[in-house]
mmCIF file of C-alpha atoms and ligand atoms in Angstrom:
data_model
loop_
_atom_site.group_PDB
_atom_site.id
_atom_site.type_symbol
_atom_site.label_atom_id
_atom_site.label_comp_id
_atom_site.label_asym_id
_atom_site.label_seq_id
_atom_site.Cartn_x
_atom_site.Cartn_y
_atom_site.Cartn_z
ATOM 1 C CA MET A 1 -2.406 -14.197 19.688
ATOM 2 C CA SER A 2 -0.608 -14.148 16.412
ATOM 3 C CA THR A 3 2.756 -15.812 15.850
ATOM 4 C CA LEU A 4 5.824 -14.586 14.003
ATOM 5 C CA PHE A 5 5.438 -16.614 10.813
ATOM 6 C CA ALA A 6 7.915 -14.834 8.516
ATOM 7 C CA GLY A 7 11.316 -13.141 8.586
ATOM 8 C CA ILE A 8 13.850 -11.872 6.069
ATOM 9 C CA SER A 9 17.042 -13.500 4.867
ATOM 10 C CA GLU A 10 20.430 -11.770 4.958
ATOM 11 C CA THR A 11 19.779 -10.538 1.409
ATOM 12 C CA GLY A 12 16.360 -9.154 2.358
ATOM 13 C CA GLU A 13 14.183 -11.863 0.863
ATOM 14 C CA THR A 14 10.966 -12.989 2.566
ATOM 15 C CA ARG A 15 11.193 -16.400 4.270
ATOM 16 C CA PHE A 16 8.219 -18.182 5.788
ATOM 17 C CA ILE A 17 8.714 -20.613 8.664
ATOM 18 C CA GLY A 18 8.117 -23.682 6.467
ATOM 19 C CA ASP A 19 10.681 -22.473 3.905
ATOM 20 C CA VAL A 20 13.716 -22.622 6.240
ATOM 21 C CA PRO A 21 15.626 -25.237 8.266
ATOM 22 C CA SER A 22 15.115 -25.447 12.041
ATOM 23 C CA GLY A 23 16.992 -23.394 14.615
ATOM 24 C CA LEU A 24 19.656 -20.787 13.915
ATOM 25 C CA ALA A 25 20.374 -22.429 10.536
ATOM 26 C CA CYS A 26 17.295 -20.582 9.250
ATOM 27 C CA GLY A 27 19.510 -17.527 8.775
ATOM 28 C CA CYS A 28 16.605 -15.135 9.246
ATOM 29 C CA PHE A 29 16.163 -11.723 10.842
ATOM 30 C CA CYS A 30 13.162 -9.817 12.181
ATOM 31 C CA LEU A 31 11.960 -7.262 9.630
ATOM 32 C CA SER A 32 10.951 -4.879 12.390
ATOM 33 C CA CYS A 33 13.807 -4.926 14.940
ATOM 34 C CA SER A 34 16.508 -6.725 12.849
ATOM 35 C CA SER A 35 17.078 -9.266 15.668
ATOM 36 C CA ARG A 36 18.464 -12.664 14.744
ATOM 37 C CA LEU A 37 15.641 -15.240 14.565
ATOM 38 C CA GLU A 38 15.524 -18.933 15.438
ATOM 39 C CA ALA A 39 13.069 -21.229 13.616
ATOM 40 C CA LYS A 40 11.012 -23.252 16.101
ATOM 41 C CA LYS A 41 9.604 -26.216 14.236
ATOM 42 C CA GLY A 42 8.548 -28.559 17.023
ATOM 43 C CA THR A 43 5.608 -30.902 17.260
ATOM 44 C CA VAL A 44 3.717 -29.197 20.099
ATOM 45 C CA ARG A 45 3.406 -25.511 19.318
ATOM 46 C CA ILE A 46 2.563 -23.902 15.991
ATOM 47 C CA TRP A 47 5.750 -23.411 13.931
ATOM 48 C CA HIS A 48 7.112 -19.916 14.508
ATOM 49 C CA PHE A 49 10.203 -17.735 14.649
ATOM 50 C CA ALA A 50 11.575 -16.662 18.030
ATOM 51 C CA HIS A 51 13.964 -13.790 18.743
ATOM 52 C CA VAL A 52 17.363 -15.189 19.768
ATOM 53 C CA ALA A 53 18.082 -12.314 22.137
ATOM 54 C CA GLY A 54 15.343 -10.496 23.959
ATOM 55 C CA GLN A 55 11.632 -10.461 23.564
ATOM 56 C CA GLU A 56 9.634 -9.793 20.438
ATOM 57 C CA ARG A 57 7.473 -6.703 20.472
ATOM 58 C CA PRO A 58 4.035 -6.126 18.920
ATOM 59 C CA GLU A 59 5.785 -4.277 16.050
ATOM 60 C CA CYS A 60 7.624 -7.492 15.188
ATOM 61 C CA LEU A 61 4.308 -9.256 14.428
ATOM 62 C CA ALA A 62 3.267 -6.258 12.350
ATOM 63 C CA GLY A 63 6.565 -6.752 10.504
ATOM 64 C CA ALA A 64 5.528 -10.307 9.587
ATOM 65 C CA LEU A 65 2.212 -8.994 8.242
ATOM 66 C CA ASN A 66 4.191 -6.442 6.256
ATOM 67 C CA LEU A 67 6.080 -9.310 4.612
ATOM 68 C CA LEU A 68 2.732 -10.765 3.562
ATOM 69 C CA ARG A 69 1.832 -7.334 2.252
ATOM 70 C CA ARG A 70 5.054 -7.318 0.256
ATOM 71 C CA LEU A 71 4.219 -10.725 -1.205
ATOM 72 C CA ALA A 72 0.766 -9.362 -2.138
ATOM 73 C CA LEU A 73 2.462 -6.510 -3.959
ATOM 74 C CA GLN A 74 4.718 -8.969 -5.801
ATOM 75 C CA ILE A 75 1.641 -10.899 -6.961
ATOM 76 C CA LEU A 76 -0.141 -7.716 -8.075
ATOM 77 C CA SER A 77 2.822 -6.142 -9.825
ATOM 78 C CA THR A 78 3.536 -9.298 -11.841
ATOM 79 C CA SER A 79 -0.066 -9.994 -12.874
ATOM 80 C CA SER A 80 -0.773 -8.516 -16.244
ATOM 81 C CA PRO A 81 -2.979 -6.885 -17.313
ATOM 82 C CA PHE A 82 -4.045 -5.368 -14.010
ATOM 83 C CA PRO A 83 -7.869 -5.503 -13.829
ATOM 84 C CA ILE A 84 -9.379 -2.273 -12.471
ATOM 85 C CA PRO A 85 -12.624 -3.266 -10.707
ATOM 86 C CA ALA A 86 -15.868 -1.411 -11.459
ATOM 87 C CA HIS A 87 -17.117 1.038 -8.837
ATOM 88 C CA LEU A 88 -20.679 0.422 -7.670
ATOM 89 C CA GLU A 89 -22.547 2.877 -5.519
ATOM 90 C CA HIS A 90 -26.085 3.479 -4.276
ATOM 91 C CA VAL A 91 -26.983 7.157 -4.156
ATOM 92 C CA THR A 92 -29.809 7.808 -1.674
ATOM 93 C CA ASP A 93 -31.995 10.917 -1.397
ATOM 94 C CA THR A 94 -31.148 13.458 1.312
ATOM 95 C CA ARG A 95 -34.649 14.932 1.714
ATOM 96 C CA PRO A 96 -36.678 14.687 4.963
ATOM 97 C CA HIS A 97 -38.477 11.352 5.323
ATOM 98 C CA ILE A 98 -41.843 12.818 6.238
ATOM 99 C CA TYR A 99 -44.783 10.547 7.155
ATOM 100 C CA GLY A 100 -42.565 7.457 7.011
ATOM 101 C CA ARG A 101 -41.602 7.964 3.355
ATOM 102 C CA ARG A 102 -39.157 5.341 2.091
ATOM 103 C CA SER A 103 -35.691 6.245 0.875
ATOM 104 C CA ILE A 104 -35.277 6.643 -2.864
ATOM 105 C CA SER A 105 -31.979 5.416 -4.267
ATOM 106 C CA LYS A 106 -30.328 4.792 -7.578
ATOM 107 C CA ALA A 107 -27.418 2.479 -8.383
ATOM 108 C CA ILE A 108 -24.572 3.905 -10.422
ATOM 109 C CA GLU A 109 -21.689 1.980 -11.905
ATOM 110 C CA SER A 110 -18.431 3.512 -13.123
ATOM 111 C CA ARG A 111 -15.522 1.922 -14.923
ATOM 112 C CA LEU A 112 -12.107 3.511 -15.129
ATOM 113 C CA MET A 113 -9.470 2.995 -17.824
ATOM 114 C CA LEU A 114 -5.771 3.703 -17.737
ATOM 115 C CA ALA A 115 -4.587 6.501 -20.006
ATOM 116 C CA SER A 116 -3.684 5.231 -23.459
ATOM 117 C CA GLY A 117 -0.329 3.445 -23.361
ATOM 118 C CA ALA A 118 0.042 3.989 -19.603
ATOM 119 C CA ALA A 119 1.142 1.324 -17.124
ATOM 120 C CA ILE A 120 1.047 1.094 -13.344
ATOM 121 C CA THR A 121 4.203 2.162 -11.536
ATOM 122 C CA TRP A 122 4.663 -0.197 -8.578
ATOM 123 C CA ALA A 123 6.804 0.280 -5.466
ATOM 124 C CA ASP A 124 9.881 -1.959 -5.373
ATOM 125 C CA SER A 125 8.792 -5.133 -3.581
ATOM 126 C CA PHE A 126 11.751 -7.415 -4.281
ATOM 127 C CA GLY A 127 14.727 -5.615 -2.730
ATOM 128 C CA PRO A 128 15.657 -5.422 0.957
ATOM 129 C CA LYS A 129 13.964 -2.031 1.308
ATOM 130 C CA ALA A 130 10.856 -1.820 3.529
ATOM 131 C CA LEU A 131 7.541 -1.074 1.836
ATOM 132 C CA PRO A 132 6.031 2.398 2.182
ATOM 133 C CA PRO A 133 3.509 2.524 5.072
ATOM 134 C CA ARG A 134 0.004 1.243 4.338
ATOM 135 C CA THR A 135 -1.317 4.807 4.118
ATOM 136 C CA HIS A 136 0.913 5.454 1.088
ATOM 137 C CA PRO A 137 0.065 4.202 -2.401
ATOM 138 C CA ILE A 138 2.254 1.341 -3.647
ATOM 139 C CA GLY A 139 1.021 1.596 -7.220
ATOM 140 C CA THR A 140 0.113 4.650 -9.300
ATOM 141 C CA ALA A 141 -1.010 5.213 -12.878
ATOM 142 C CA PRO A 142 -2.520 8.015 -14.974
ATOM 143 C CA LEU A 143 -6.174 7.438 -15.886
ATOM 144 C CA ALA A 144 -7.902 8.144 -19.188
ATOM 145 C CA ASN A 145 -10.078 10.756 -17.416
ATOM 146 C CA GLY A 146 -6.976 12.793 -16.550
ATOM 147 C CA ALA A 147 -6.890 11.889 -12.846
ATOM 148 C CA GLN A 148 -4.480 9.626 -11.013
ATOM 149 C CA LEU A 149 -5.129 6.052 -9.855
ATOM 150 C CA GLU A 150 -3.573 5.179 -6.477
ATOM 151 C CA ILE A 151 -3.392 1.582 -5.279
ATOM 152 C CA PHE A 152 -2.919 0.711 -1.586
ATOM 153 C CA VAL A 153 -2.204 -2.705 -0.075
ATOM 154 C CA ASP A 154 -3.137 -3.663 3.469
ATOM 155 C CA VAL A 155 -3.025 -6.949 5.384
ATOM 156 C CA ARG A 156 -4.833 -6.412 8.646
ATOM 157 C CA ALA A 157 -7.418 -8.018 10.891
ATOM 158 C CA GLU A 158 -8.726 -5.278 13.130
ATOM 159 C CA ASN A 159 -11.786 -3.280 12.111
ATOM 160 C CA LEU A 160 -11.883 -5.229 8.836
ATOM 161 C CA GLY A 161 -8.905 -3.148 7.726
ATOM 162 C CA THR A 162 -11.002 -1.683 4.955
ATOM 163 C CA SER A 163 -10.251 1.911 5.766
ATOM 164 C CA LEU A 164 -7.060 3.914 5.874
ATOM 165 C CA GLY A 165 -8.465 6.438 8.336
ATOM 166 C CA ASP A 166 -8.599 9.539 6.218
ATOM 167 C CA GLU A 167 -9.340 8.528 2.653
ATOM 168 C CA ALA A 168 -9.405 12.074 1.337
ATOM 169 C CA ALA A 169 -5.886 12.760 2.647
ATOM 170 C CA GLY A 170 -3.012 12.939 0.209
ATOM 171 C CA ASN A 171 -4.073 13.676 -3.353
ATOM 172 C CA PRO A 172 -7.799 14.651 -3.142
ATOM 173 C CA ASN A 173 -8.212 14.204 -6.904
ATOM 174 C CA ALA A 174 -6.880 10.659 -7.025
ATOM 175 C CA PHE A 175 -9.078 7.558 -7.297
ATOM 176 C CA LYS A 176 -8.000 5.322 -4.414
ATOM 177 C CA LEU A 177 -8.227 1.571 -4.628
ATOM 178 C CA LEU A 178 -7.403 -0.615 -1.627
ATOM 179 C CA CYS A 179 -6.326 -4.218 -1.976
ATOM 180 C CA TRP A 180 -7.169 -5.657 1.425
ATOM 181 C CA CYS A 181 -6.456 -9.072 2.879
ATOM 182 C CA PRO A 182 -7.397 -10.311 6.372
ATOM 183 C CA ALA A 183 -4.440 -11.376 8.536
ATOM 184 C CA PRO A 184 -4.086 -15.181 8.488
ATOM 185 C CA LYS A 185 -4.890 -17.282 11.540
ATOM 186 C CA PRO A 186 -1.896 -18.588 13.557
ATOM 187 C CA GLY A 187 -0.356 -21.515 11.673
ATOM 188 C CA GLU A 188 -2.425 -20.848 8.526
ATOM 189 C CA VAL A 189 0.469 -19.516 6.430
ATOM 190 C CA THR A 190 3.687 -21.544 6.711
ATOM 191 C CA SER A 191 5.400 -21.257 3.336
ATOM 192 C CA THR A 192 5.740 -18.952 0.346
ATOM 193 C CA LYS A 193 3.565 -21.324 -1.692
ATOM 194 C CA ILE A 194 0.757 -21.415 0.912
ATOM 195 C CA ALA A 195 1.049 -17.645 1.466
ATOM 196 C CA THR A 196 0.708 -17.045 -2.282
ATOM 197 C CA GLU A 197 -2.394 -19.253 -2.464
ATOM 198 C CA TYR A 198 -3.834 -17.611 0.661
ATOM 199 C CA LEU A 199 -3.385 -14.136 -0.825
ATOM 200 C CA GLN A 200 -4.798 -15.112 -4.212
ATOM 201 C CA HIS A 201 -7.904 -16.447 -2.470
ATOM 202 C CA ALA A 202 -8.378 -13.788 0.228
ATOM 203 C CA LEU A 203 -7.478 -10.509 -1.521
ATOM 204 C CA ARG A 204 -10.437 -8.130 -1.884
ATOM 205 C CA TRP A 205 -10.646 -4.932 -3.868
ATOM 206 C CA ILE A 206 -12.313 -1.946 -2.250
ATOM 207 C CA TRP A 207 -12.678 1.557 -3.639
ATOM 208 C CA ILE A 208 -11.922 3.764 -0.654
ATOM 209 C CA TYR A 209 -12.103 7.101 -2.424
ATOM 210 C CA PHE A 210 -13.916 7.746 -5.678
ATOM 211 C CA PRO A 211 -14.130 11.431 -6.646
ATOM 212 C CA ASP A 212 -17.208 12.534 -8.592
ATOM 213 C CA LYS A 213 -15.060 13.614 -11.520
ATOM 214 C CA ASP A 214 -17.647 13.229 -14.286
ATOM 215 C CA GLY A 215 -20.561 14.473 -12.135
ATOM 216 C CA GLN A 216 -22.327 11.080 -12.226
ATOM 217 C CA ARG A 217 -22.907 11.055 -8.464
ATOM 218 C CA SER A 218 -24.278 14.609 -8.274
ATOM 219 C CA ALA A 219 -26.539 13.942 -11.266
ATOM 220 C CA ALA A 220 -27.922 10.793 -9.596
ATOM 221 C CA LEU A 221 -28.385 12.687 -6.330
ATOM 222 C CA ALA A 222 -30.298 15.468 -8.104
ATOM 223 C CA GLU A 223 -32.493 12.816 -9.714
ATOM 224 C CA VAL A 224 -33.389 10.960 -6.478
ATOM 225 C CA ASN A 225 -33.881 14.248 -4.617
ATOM 226 C CA ALA A 226 -36.301 15.454 -7.307
ATOM 227 C CA LEU A 227 -38.273 12.204 -6.897
ATOM 228 C CA ALA A 228 -38.180 12.597 -3.108
ATOM 229 C CA ASP A 229 -39.433 16.200 -3.357
ATOM 230 C CA GLU A 230 -42.292 15.039 -5.534
ATOM 231 C CA ALA A 231 -43.190 12.242 -3.088
ATOM 232 C CA ASN A 232 -42.993 14.668 -0.153
ATOM 233 C CA ARG A 233 -45.304 17.148 -1.928
ATOM 234 C CA ARG A 234 -47.820 14.369 -2.560
ATOM 235 C CA LEU A 235 -47.684 13.229 1.085
ATOM 236 C CA GLU A 236 -48.069 16.830 2.318
ATOM 237 C CA ALA A 237 -51.089 17.297 0.040
ATOM 238 C CA GLU A 238 -52.666 14.071 1.290
ATOM 239 C CA GLU A 239 -52.100 15.078 4.881
ATOM 240 C CA SER A 240 -53.512 18.556 4.371
ATOM 241 C CA MET A 241 -56.605 17.035 2.743
ATOM 242 C CA ARG A 242 -57.073 14.809 5.770
ATOM 243 C CA LYS A 243 -56.792 17.843 8.042
ATOM 244 C CA GLN A 244 -59.428 19.707 6.038
ATOM 245 C CA GLN A 245 -61.705 16.674 6.147
ATOM 246 C CA ARG A 246 -61.272 16.450 9.897
ATOM 247 C CA GLN A 247 -61.938 20.169 10.333
ATOM 248 C CA GLY A 248 -65.008 20.020 8.101
ATOM 249 C CA MET A 249 -66.454 17.179 10.140
ATOM 250 C CA LEU A 250 -65.741 18.958 13.416
ATOM 251 C CA ASN A 251 -67.524 22.071 12.126
ATOM 252 C CA SER A 252 -70.698 20.137 11.406
ATOM 253 C CA THR A 253 -70.927 17.819 14.385
ATOM 254 C CA SER A 254 -74.577 18.850 14.788
ATOM 255 C CA ASN A 255 -75.178 16.750 11.727
ATOM 256 C CA THR A 256 -75.588 13.113 12.796
ATOM 257 C CA ASP A 257 -74.141 11.768 9.530
ATOM 258 C CA ALA A 258 -71.055 13.912 9.883
ATOM 259 C CA PHE A 259 -70.678 12.791 13.475
ATOM 260 C CA GLU A 260 -70.839 9.163 12.374
ATOM 261 C CA GLN A 261 -68.242 9.938 9.689
ATOM 262 C CA LEU A 262 -65.989 11.498 12.287
ATOM 263 C CA ARG A 263 -66.328 8.448 14.519
ATOM 264 C CA ARG A 264 -65.345 6.148 11.654
ATOM 265 C CA PHE A 265 -62.485 8.433 10.720
ATOM 266 C CA ALA A 266 -61.170 8.337 14.280
ATOM 267 C CA LEU A 267 -61.336 4.535 14.254
ATOM 268 C CA SER A 268 -59.676 4.083 10.851
ATOM 269 C CA PRO A 269 -55.953 3.335 10.791
ATOM 270 C CA PRO A 270 -53.684 6.259 9.941
ATOM 271 C CA LEU A 271 -52.688 6.757 6.321
ATOM 272 C CA VAL A 272 -49.055 5.912 6.988
ATOM 273 C CA THR A 273 -47.531 4.411 10.086
ATOM 274 C CA PRO A 274 -44.512 6.436 11.157
ATOM 275 C CA LYS A 275 -41.507 4.199 11.661
ATOM 276 C CA SER A 276 -40.569 3.670 15.274
ATOM 277 C CA VAL A 277 -37.950 6.201 16.276
ATOM 278 C CA GLN A 278 -36.419 3.659 18.621
ATOM 279 C CA GLY A 279 -35.698 1.288 15.752
ATOM 280 C CA TRP A 280 -35.572 -2.445 16.347
ATOM 281 C CA SER A 281 -34.189 -4.225 19.408
ATOM 282 C CA TRP A 282 -32.430 -6.808 17.181
ATOM 283 C CA ALA A 283 -30.944 -4.058 14.976
ATOM 284 C CA PRO A 284 -30.104 -1.213 17.395
ATOM 285 C CA ASP A 285 -27.265 0.055 15.198
ATOM 286 C CA ALA A 286 -29.328 0.338 11.982
ATOM 287 C CA LYS A 287 -28.878 3.620 10.154
ATOM 288 C CA PRO A 288 -32.190 5.556 10.186
ATOM 289 C CA HIS A 289 -34.229 4.867 7.042
ATOM 290 C CA ALA A 290 -31.731 2.250 5.899
ATOM 291 C CA SER A 291 -32.875 -0.531 3.611
ATOM 292 C CA PHE A 292 -33.122 -4.045 5.008
ATOM 293 C CA PHE A 293 -32.214 -6.696 2.440
ATOM 294 C CA LEU A 294 -33.466 -10.247 2.918
ATOM 295 C CA PHE A 295 -31.867 -13.139 1.020
ATOM 296 C CA PRO A 296 -33.633 -16.488 1.548
ATOM 297 C CA LEU A 297 -31.286 -19.357 0.666
ATOM 298 C CA LYS A 298 -32.150 -22.335 -1.537
ATOM 299 C CA ASP A 299 -30.890 -24.750 1.129
ATOM 300 C CA GLY A 300 -32.878 -23.161 3.961
ATOM 301 C CA GLY A 301 -32.007 -20.302 6.245
ATOM 302 C CA ALA A 302 -31.829 -16.670 5.190
ATOM 303 C CA TRP A 303 -29.712 -13.541 5.641
ATOM 304 C CA VAL A 304 -30.722 -10.011 6.488
ATOM 305 C CA VAL A 305 -28.268 -7.243 5.642
ATOM 306 C CA TYR A 306 -28.536 -3.603 6.626
ATOM 307 C CA GLN A 307 -26.324 -0.546 6.865
ATOM 308 C CA THR A 308 -25.202 0.598 10.320
ATOM 309 C CA LYS A 309 -24.860 4.132 11.668
ATOM 310 C CA ALA A 310 -21.090 3.560 11.646
ATOM 311 C CA GLY A 311 -21.151 3.059 7.875
ATOM 312 C CA SER A 312 -20.421 -0.662 7.760
ATOM 313 C CA VAL A 313 -22.902 -3.419 7.057
ATOM 314 C CA ARG A 314 -24.483 -5.792 9.582
ATOM 315 C CA VAL A 315 -25.256 -9.354 8.454
ATOM 316 C CA LEU A 316 -27.825 -11.327 10.495
ATOM 317 C CA PRO A 317 -29.058 -14.903 10.145
ATOM 318 C CA TRP A 318 -32.855 -14.735 9.690
ATOM 319 C CA PRO A 319 -35.298 -15.254 11.312
ATOM 320 C CA ASN A 320 -33.107 -17.045 13.869
ATOM 321 C CA ARG A 321 -29.557 -18.366 14.215
ATOM 322 C CA TRP A 322 -29.967 -21.390 11.986
ATOM 323 C CA ASP A 323 -27.470 -24.270 11.941
ATOM 324 C CA GLY A 324 -24.154 -23.387 10.367
ATOM 325 C CA TRP A 325 -24.840 -19.652 9.990
ATOM 326 C CA ASP A 326 -21.560 -18.759 11.715
ATOM 327 C CA GLU A 327 -19.504 -20.743 9.183
ATOM 328 C CA PHE A 328 -21.268 -19.529 6.056
ATOM 329 C CA PHE A 329 -19.047 -16.555 5.171
ATOM 330 C CA PRO A 330 -15.231 -16.492 4.888
ATOM 331 C CA PRO A 331 -13.686 -13.710 7.009
ATOM 332 C CA SER A 332 -12.779 -11.868 3.830
ATOM 333 C CA VAL A 333 -16.523 -11.316 3.213
ATOM 334 C CA ALA A 334 -18.002 -10.947 6.705
ATOM 335 C CA LEU A 335 -16.425 -11.232 10.137
ATOM 336 C CA LEU A 336 -18.103 -12.857 13.112
ATOM 337 C CA GLU A 337 -18.557 -10.389 15.975
ATOM 338 C CA PRO A 338 -16.805 -11.320 19.244
ATOM 339 C CA ASN A 339 -20.230 -11.851 20.903
ATOM 340 C CA ARG A 340 -21.042 -14.410 18.146
ATOM 341 C CA ARG A 341 -24.499 -12.916 17.524
ATOM 342 C CA SER A 342 -23.999 -11.408 14.069
ATOM 343 C CA LEU A 343 -21.457 -10.593 11.383
ATOM 344 C CA ILE A 344 -20.051 -7.343 10.131
ATOM 345 C CA ALA A 345 -19.054 -6.620 6.530
ATOM 346 C CA LYS A 346 -17.753 -3.724 4.496
ATOM 347 C CA ASP A 347 -20.575 -3.370 2.007
ATOM 348 C CA VAL A 348 -23.739 -4.992 0.695
ATOM 349 C CA THR A 349 -22.199 -5.780 -2.691
ATOM 350 C CA THR A 350 -19.442 -8.006 -1.283
ATOM 351 C CA VAL A 351 -22.027 -9.962 0.714
ATOM 352 C CA THR A 352 -24.494 -10.347 -2.181
ATOM 353 C CA ASP A 353 -21.694 -11.324 -4.567
ATOM 354 C CA PHE A 354 -20.695 -14.104 -2.206
ATOM 355 C CA ILE A 355 -24.282 -15.335 -1.652
ATOM 356 C CA GLY A 356 -24.682 -15.270 -5.446
ATOM 357 C CA ASN A 357 -26.713 -18.191 -6.765
ATOM 358 C CA LEU A 358 -27.227 -19.702 -3.315
ATOM 359 C CA ARG A 359 -30.192 -17.376 -2.813
ATOM 360 C CA LYS A 360 -33.649 -17.996 -4.156
ATOM 361 C CA GLY A 361 -34.835 -14.422 -3.979
ATOM 362 C CA THR A 362 -34.264 -10.900 -2.666
ATOM 363 C CA PHE A 363 -36.512 -8.689 -0.560
ATOM 364 C CA ASN A 364 -35.699 -5.073 0.180
ATOM 365 C CA ASP A 365 -37.645 -2.820 2.498
ATOM 366 C CA SER A 366 -36.856 0.083 4.798
ATOM 367 C CA ASP A 367 -39.560 -1.321 7.084
ATOM 368 C CA PRO A 368 -38.304 -4.753 8.230
ATOM 369 C CA SER A 369 -41.741 -5.682 9.573
ATOM 370 C CA LYS A 370 -42.704 -6.142 5.902
ATOM 371 C CA LEU A 371 -40.063 -8.856 5.442
ATOM 372 C CA PRO A 372 -41.083 -12.535 5.452
ATOM 373 C CA GLY A 373 -40.175 -14.165 8.771
ATOM 374 C CA PHE A 374 -40.721 -10.990 10.817
ATOM 375 C CA PRO A 375 -40.464 -10.740 13.812
ATOM 376 C CA PRO A 376 -37.103 -12.520 14.079
ATOM 377 C CA ASP A 377 -36.063 -14.590 17.075
ATOM 378 C CA LEU A 378 -32.577 -13.171 17.559
HETATM 379 ZN ZN1 ZN B 401 11.623 -8.181 16.203
#
């Protein structure tokens, strides 16, 4: 359970528990319900604020997270120039995967620029006013491509917090960038200084909505689909040739040679092995035809990363749960599942960026049985 680690002063300024004197002298109020707060700075429990009258409600804890969100906005709005991160995307073919054909994908990278002379307009984060809700942009700017940039800030633990629910809502032509930070652990953030350092370390940028304004995505999709069509035609032709061969041999079974040929043909392995429709017991949530990435590490151990049906990314220690796997990633990159069997992350890029130079290679296959170390012991 989280603790109330921040309140607001009479003038509406954010105060963390370590910033104020003990007891009622703290002079703080709950951002959510405006109750008077008492600073509890004992030696047994984690330092926290308590409501003087009545009980705190779940909204009150959300109010403390909102204060962290406001501090994040203060950091962003005072950092200059504001760096717009590049948008990376893998476009994958949408054609049928006949005869076990692998997916064909292409990486595209886009960079956005602010309109000439434009600056970001930030929501007021210093006054006593509450921030707009997390589903509203707290920073906007005109882009050089004529569209609008919208910046959202969210501090949240559940479901990785990397989605606002309906990303296309609001302005459907705006490019939407989310600055996300995981909620701190109880007792992790006790002062403005520590909160600032925590945010600077844990903030992640995620593009949550990236319209295909210049047609780059549709062009890449047309390209991979054309390649997929070509591959499908080739596979169909190969299969139809096999059928003809089979028919020809059946028609001349009186011929001993042909009969021997047919026997060999029946014993030979099939041209392509169709992928199991059940998938893999250790990866039951894998998206059909998804790529499995394997990253062996220089110091031993390895990671396998694949996309799930739900659209997030599963991160598995490979080929077993090696020592220290559960402490490898910070929660801002990948979160340990409650069953402590695997991790979940937002995207492959964030995970590979973090692994960086610690890996000694990369394998990528839509058939995990081709990966070194298969079958895993998970
Ligand atoms: Zn309250």
